[in-house]
């Protein structure tokens, strides 16, 4: 029987555990480096937002600020080439992005770079841990919640690092991301830990590779979108306060000043969520096909199916909200957060509190 | 040229703005002005327009200003801002209601309600999933249950209120798609709208003076845009081009695919049939109604729809984890079957696994569960065999401890030759693990140490009462227990090959050295599967088109300026702000520029102005 060959490899499993713990240690160092970045960054005072708002801000009757600023656009600065002038949409605040956590402080920036380097290292170690786990069981490392968690954080960090590598302005997400990665791994190694083992027959399927991997990926990207959305809400309030002449608290000023402008955060969150929405649709459909093979019906309103559906509808609602006048901005952002809440509940809530057909070997 | 300063775009420069707006008012006027305009052009003027405009709705805000050029870049319905009801007349009300229903706002609310409405179904037990759990819930919550019942919370997904939400949503969807499709078809037939008067108003803009003739520049622009697969035509002094229609098409396809999905799902529910059948190794099944153990079908199903096929279970194999913390967890289940279809009558073999149903003639045969069927032989007092066969027993735990009943209904006569019936309560463990408070238990699911416990009765099995009977349970109400020496129920534990002799020459029961496995199958037929899949694939494709493709317009105006030099202006408009549009415009402008290069600066270039502008940025 092929079972003998598929027996778990204990020493590899052990190695995987050691790697995961090491990754946690390095992430912790990265966490402190980020804290240092924020602390040093607070020394510099860069009140760009207020400057942008007061430097010629005009208030219209509706109380919205409309400043139109010409910006140098994507044209490569070859002199002979015509330059492109871009003009923002009417009604948008034209506020520059914050400088990032380091706040323009050289030492802060250094710590930030150290944090990113440490994150890369931790990510490598963690990825190796996931791979070792997969090798030890000779299957996709997605059989139970422990494996799900370690893969999830690896993928979330991958998304972040890829965006960084593409020179996107995302370093500001570093601290919140690393914090939750540590939380996620902490939960994984304590509450959710499961020894490496084979799968129950219902999970023997190539759909496991397809359905679960896309589900994890979507979750990781939705997560990044949710962090951006949350920060958008804070930053938007901060900008509104400044615009209406109020003085935000000094802590808020110090932290929020360094984040990208609310429009940037909003756009980033939208792009991220919209980009992954088709994949989430695919994930649900792949799940339905698998359910059709495994349980004899492609849709049976099992709790997991219901919550995937709710998540999907919530994100569709968010996308609609963005296209509907009167629902953009904060309202749409709340919808995005609710949608991510649904995703989270579908993972933790449904797995732990609700019984359904979706079984994970040992939680 | 290109004295335009590289401004960081962080502050507003009022002086520049006034100057720029002045410059723009005289549009393609003096070349100098035209050259300076781009930099500061868009500022001050913009601050005066569109008072309470929301971000991103630029297209609509500017529609007035840009005319046809800015309109219809999307077929999204316009939001009715005034919520006030119509005046009185019934038709008026209906029209108002319809407009509300098909508005994006209501679609949004309905989507929200739909997700809210599906929550209770995941938290409260549902009859369609587990009737026993529902019963249990009802027993435990005596006050709550009737209320839940009234609210149809035990079958949320077929409840009136849930259906109402999604039916409204789909009416709204259809009401939304039809006009949008018309509108889109119209856009496809007509040409991209002509250039707006002031190209400087557009989100991405560039200009330069060229020595090429205006006609030549326009021709070159048409060629370039066509090469980039824009729909392009010349209207007046400008070229109008548009690209990315697939976005709208994708969006429409997505919404239509949702309707296809729903219709397919509904068809499946109405015409489906689904039945279960337990088959012992060596036995078979043929697909007719009478052969099913249980059978459910949709309200429009017709028994003639059952596909004519049959199969035989050759063997069933299960393997389990033999060590480690997950000892006993199942690893593989395989049912080897031979099947024939009436189509050609040929016999084929197949292995059905948990994730691999057998597909035959549009039906699917799924492996659902399995268990053991010990083979027993029952003899009467004279040693004559009155029953011999494998008795399927139902598993009651993960280690497949199983219970069931052996019923000898006819053919048995007691020692006096009188007709009687025998009933045996059976308890079986595949791997004997000892006894727990008198009851033996199994410690492993495989057949390592099978033991059968039998309790013997005789009398009436109650099968003639006309009531449906559970084949796995013994109805002992009209049965008399055989007694052991102490006067208790005659009950004993048998190993394979062992025999229990009934008292007073009543006969015997033998546990043969053979334990078969049984597998239960679900045979389902659900038409519309293929449609559902098609709809799903179309939905994803449409969605990808709708979210990843930008619809955008590009205009190129080339006119001869007052000094006789050609001024080229290029501008782009997208549906939403995106960094891609300026990049694309830059690329196109670069290409066009190489064919219509910058003209030498006329005398008296405005060097001071540049300096001034730069200074203002600081
Ligand atoms: C079954 C429910 C529905 C779902 C799941 C759904 C989903 C979606 C999604 C995912 C998008 C893409 C968003 C984007 O392009 O940014 C979209 C766009 C759109 N939907 Fe729906 N939709 C539904 C019902 C409706 C209904 C009832 C209407 C009509 C009122 C509607 C009108 C639109 C329009 C006009 C757009 C395009 C928005 C734009 O161009 O910006 N949808 N929908």
mmCIF file with all atom_site columns, C-alpha atoms in Angstrom, chain B residues 58-74 78 187 191-203 233 235 238-243 245 551-557 571-575:
data_model
loop_
_atom_site.group_PDB
_atom_site.id
_atom_site.type_symbol
_atom_site.label_atom_id
_atom_site.label_alt_id
_atom_site.label_comp_id
_atom_site.label_asym_id
_atom_site.label_entity_id
_atom_site.label_seq_id
_atom_site.pdbx_PDB_ins_code
_atom_site.Cartn_x
_atom_site.Cartn_y
_atom_site.Cartn_z
_atom_site.occupancy
_atom_site.B_iso_or_equiv
_atom_site.pdbx_formal_charge
_atom_site.auth_seq_id
_atom_site.auth_comp_id
_atom_site.auth_asym_id
_atom_site.auth_atom_id
_atom_site.pdbx_PDB_model_num
ATOM 1  C CA . UNK B 1 58  ? -15.086 63.311 -12.370 1.00 0.00 ? 58  UNK B CA 1
ATOM 2  C CA . UNK B 1 59  ? -16.542 61.825 -15.460 1.00 0.00 ? 59  UNK B CA 1
ATOM 3  C CA . UNK B 1 60  ? -19.985 62.876 -14.477 1.00 0.00 ? 60  UNK B CA 1
ATOM 4  C CA . UNK B 1 61  ? -19.016 66.205 -13.024 1.00 0.00 ? 61  UNK B CA 1
ATOM 5  C CA . UNK B 1 62  ? -17.134 67.150 -16.059 1.00 0.00 ? 62  UNK B CA 1
ATOM 6  C CA . UNK B 1 63  ? -19.732 65.766 -18.354 1.00 0.00 ? 63  UNK B CA 1
ATOM 7  C CA . UNK B 1 64  ? -21.362 69.136 -18.634 1.00 0.00 ? 64  UNK B CA 1
ATOM 8  C CA . UNK B 1 65  ? -18.139 70.804 -19.413 1.00 0.00 ? 65  UNK B CA 1
ATOM 9  C CA . UNK B 1 66  ? -16.733 68.117 -21.639 1.00 0.00 ? 66  UNK B CA 1
ATOM 10 C CA . UNK B 1 67  ? -19.996 67.439 -23.370 1.00 0.00 ? 67  UNK B CA 1
ATOM 11 C CA . UNK B 1 68  ? -20.414 64.147 -25.122 1.00 0.00 ? 68  UNK B CA 1
ATOM 12 C CA . UNK B 1 69  ? -16.713 63.480 -24.766 1.00 0.00 ? 69  UNK B CA 1
ATOM 13 C CA . UNK B 1 70  ? -16.964 62.871 -21.066 1.00 0.00 ? 70  UNK B CA 1
ATOM 14 C CA . UNK B 1 71  ? -20.237 61.039 -21.051 1.00 0.00 ? 71  UNK B CA 1
ATOM 15 C CA . UNK B 1 72  ? -20.937 57.401 -21.327 1.00 0.00 ? 72  UNK B CA 1
ATOM 16 C CA . UNK B 1 73  ? -17.548 56.110 -20.462 1.00 0.00 ? 73  UNK B CA 1
ATOM 17 C CA . UNK B 1 74  ? -19.546 53.716 -18.350 1.00 0.00 ? 74  UNK B CA 1
ATOM 18 C CA . UNK B 1 78  ? -27.079 57.647 -12.846 1.00 0.00 ? 78  UNK B CA 1
ATOM 19 C CA . UNK B 1 187 ? -21.808 53.065 -28.004 1.00 0.00 ? 187 UNK B CA 1
ATOM 20 C CA . UNK B 1 191 ? -17.922 56.546 -32.982 1.00 0.00 ? 191 UNK B CA 1
ATOM 21 C CA . UNK B 1 192 ? -15.847 57.767 -30.088 1.00 0.00 ? 192 UNK B CA 1
ATOM 22 C CA . UNK B 1 193 ? -17.106 61.234 -29.150 1.00 0.00 ? 193 UNK B CA 1
ATOM 23 C CA . UNK B 1 194 ? -15.408 64.267 -30.631 1.00 0.00 ? 194 UNK B CA 1
ATOM 24 C CA . UNK B 1 195 ? -12.799 66.197 -28.703 1.00 0.00 ? 195 UNK B CA 1
ATOM 25 C CA . UNK B 1 196 ? -14.018 68.617 -26.054 1.00 0.00 ? 196 UNK B CA 1
ATOM 26 C CA . UNK B 1 197 ? -13.243 72.267 -26.662 1.00 0.00 ? 197 UNK B CA 1
ATOM 27 C CA . UNK B 1 198 ? -10.674 72.528 -23.917 1.00 0.00 ? 198 UNK B CA 1
ATOM 28 C CA . UNK B 1 199 ? -8.414  69.557 -23.772 1.00 0.00 ? 199 UNK B CA 1
ATOM 29 C CA . UNK B 1 200 ? -6.563  71.099 -20.847 1.00 0.00 ? 200 UNK B CA 1
ATOM 30 C CA . UNK B 1 201 ? -9.453  70.166 -18.624 1.00 0.00 ? 201 UNK B CA 1
ATOM 31 C CA . UNK B 1 202 ? -8.762  66.479 -18.952 1.00 0.00 ? 202 UNK B CA 1
ATOM 32 C CA . UNK B 1 203 ? -6.926  64.432 -16.343 1.00 0.00 ? 203 UNK B CA 1
ATOM 33 C CA . UNK B 1 233 ? -11.569 58.690 -36.334 1.00 0.00 ? 233 UNK B CA 1
ATOM 34 C CA . UNK B 1 235 ? -13.611 64.792 -36.420 1.00 0.00 ? 235 UNK B CA 1
ATOM 35 C CA . UNK B 1 238 ? -8.985  66.611 -33.784 1.00 0.00 ? 238 UNK B CA 1
ATOM 36 C CA . UNK B 1 239 ? -8.592  62.872 -33.657 1.00 0.00 ? 239 UNK B CA 1
ATOM 37 C CA . UNK B 1 240 ? -10.889 60.986 -31.299 1.00 0.00 ? 240 UNK B CA 1
ATOM 38 C CA . UNK B 1 241 ? -9.997  57.517 -30.115 1.00 0.00 ? 241 UNK B CA 1
ATOM 39 C CA . UNK B 1 242 ? -11.294 55.073 -27.587 1.00 0.00 ? 242 UNK B CA 1
ATOM 40 C CA . UNK B 1 243 ? -10.185 51.724 -26.231 1.00 0.00 ? 243 UNK B CA 1
ATOM 41 C CA . UNK B 1 245 ? -14.653 48.447 -24.486 1.00 0.00 ? 245 UNK B CA 1
ATOM 42 C CA . UNK B 1 551 ? -11.776 52.104 -20.669 1.00 0.00 ? 551 UNK B CA 1
ATOM 43 C CA . UNK B 1 552 ? -10.216 55.324 -21.877 1.00 0.00 ? 552 UNK B CA 1
ATOM 44 C CA . UNK B 1 553 ? -10.374 57.995 -24.558 1.00 0.00 ? 553 UNK B CA 1
ATOM 45 C CA . UNK B 1 554 ? -7.585  59.886 -26.200 1.00 0.00 ? 554 UNK B CA 1
ATOM 46 C CA . UNK B 1 555 ? -7.893  63.027 -28.258 1.00 0.00 ? 555 UNK B CA 1
ATOM 47 C CA . UNK B 1 556 ? -5.272  64.638 -30.409 1.00 0.00 ? 556 UNK B CA 1
ATOM 48 C CA . UNK B 1 557 ? -5.892  68.135 -31.679 1.00 0.00 ? 557 UNK B CA 1
ATOM 49 C CA . UNK B 1 571 ? -5.343  64.518 -23.747 1.00 0.00 ? 571 UNK B CA 1
ATOM 50 C CA . UNK B 1 572 ? -6.658  61.376 -22.167 1.00 0.00 ? 572 UNK B CA 1
ATOM 51 C CA . UNK B 1 573 ? -9.700  60.541 -20.105 1.00 0.00 ? 573 UNK B CA 1
ATOM 52 C CA . UNK B 1 574 ? -10.171 57.349 -18.125 1.00 0.00 ? 574 UNK B CA 1
ATOM 53 C CA . UNK B 1 575 ? -13.130 56.113 -16.164 1.00 0.00 ? 575 UNK B CA 1
#
